[in-house]
Structures are given as C-alpha cells and as structure tokens.
Amino acid sequence: MIRTRFHRLRVRWRRWRLFRAYSKVAKIRTGCVSFIPIMCALEAMERDGHLELDDGDVEWHWPEEG
C-alpha cells in the first residue's frame, strides 16, 4: 500500500519535472510568461512523443514503455 502510493507520487514528480523543463525552454524561446509557454511545452512534449493530448485527456508515454 505504501509502496504503491510512493510509486504514484514518484511518477507524478517525474512528470512534473519533465513538464517544468519543457516549460522553461519554451519560456526562453518565446520570451513570454503564462499561457503561451505552457502550450508550447505541451506541443513540444507531444511532438517528442512524451504525451498525447486527446480532448483534454493527457496520456503519458515514457521511453522505457516503447
């Protein structure tokens, strides 16, 4: 039980760190803050195959998942 909670927390933390890195890059490239870097980060993550956006649902893909 504790192991599964810890695993979920760790996965959430990894996703947040990955998204944060993409957001920082997008913020530097666009020179803007707020909504535009978030959308650019999501677009870049989708292009790189880390996630799929489908009608507001986010499906994450990690490199080891193939």
Coordinates of C-alpha atoms in Angstrom, one line a residue:
M1 CA 0.0 0.0 0.0
I2 CA 2.7 2.5 0.9
R3 CA 4.8 1.3 -1.9
T4 CA 2.1 2.0 -4.5
R5 CA 1.4 5.4 -3.1
F6 CA 5.1 6.2 -3.2
H7 CA 5.3 4.9 -6.8
R8 CA 2.4 7.1 -7.8
L9 CA 4.0 10.1 -6.1
R10 CA 7.3 9.4 -7.8
V11 CA 5.7 9.1 -11.2
R12 CA 3.8 12.4 -10.6
W13 CA 7.1 14.1 -9.6
R14 CA 8.9 12.8 -12.7
R15 CA 6.1 14.1 -15.0
W16 CA 6.1 17.4 -13.3
R17 CA 9.9 17.8 -13.6
L18 CA 9.8 16.9 -17.3
F19 CA 6.9 19.3 -17.9
R20 CA 8.8 22.0 -16.0
A21 CA 11.9 21.6 -18.1
Y22 CA 9.9 21.9 -21.3
S23 CA 8.2 25.0 -19.9
K24 CA 11.5 26.6 -19.1
V25 CA 12.8 26.0 -22.6
A26 CA 9.5 27.4 -24.1
K27 CA 9.7 30.4 -21.8
I28 CA 13.2 31.2 -23.0
R29 CA 12.3 30.7 -26.7
T30 CA 9.1 32.7 -26.7
G31 CA 10.2 35.4 -24.3
C32 CA 6.7 35.3 -22.7
V33 CA 5.3 34.0 -19.4
S34 CA 2.0 32.5 -18.5
F35 CA -0.2 30.6 -21.1
I36 CA 2.0 30.6 -24.2
P37 CA 5.0 28.7 -22.8
I38 CA 2.6 26.1 -21.3
M39 CA 1.0 25.5 -24.7
C40 CA 4.4 25.5 -26.4
A41 CA 5.7 23.0 -23.8
L42 CA 2.7 20.7 -24.3
E43 CA 3.1 20.9 -28.1
A44 CA 6.9 20.1 -27.8
M45 CA 6.2 17.2 -25.4
E46 CA 3.6 15.8 -27.8
R47 CA 5.9 16.2 -30.8
D48 CA 8.7 14.4 -28.9
G49 CA 6.3 11.5 -28.0
H50 CA 6.2 12.0 -24.2
L51 CA 2.4 12.6 -24.2
E52 CA -0.7 12.5 -26.3
L53 CA -3.5 15.1 -25.9
D54 CA -6.9 13.8 -26.8
D55 CA -10.0 16.0 -25.9
G56 CA -8.4 17.3 -22.8
D57 CA -7.2 13.9 -21.6
V58 CA -3.4 13.5 -21.2
E59 CA -1.8 10.1 -21.9
W60 CA 1.8 10.0 -20.8
H61 CA 4.5 7.8 -22.6
W62 CA 7.9 7.1 -21.1
P63 CA 10.9 6.0 -23.2
E64 CA 11.1 2.6 -21.4
E65 CA 7.4 1.9 -22.3
G66 CA 8.3 1.8 -26.0

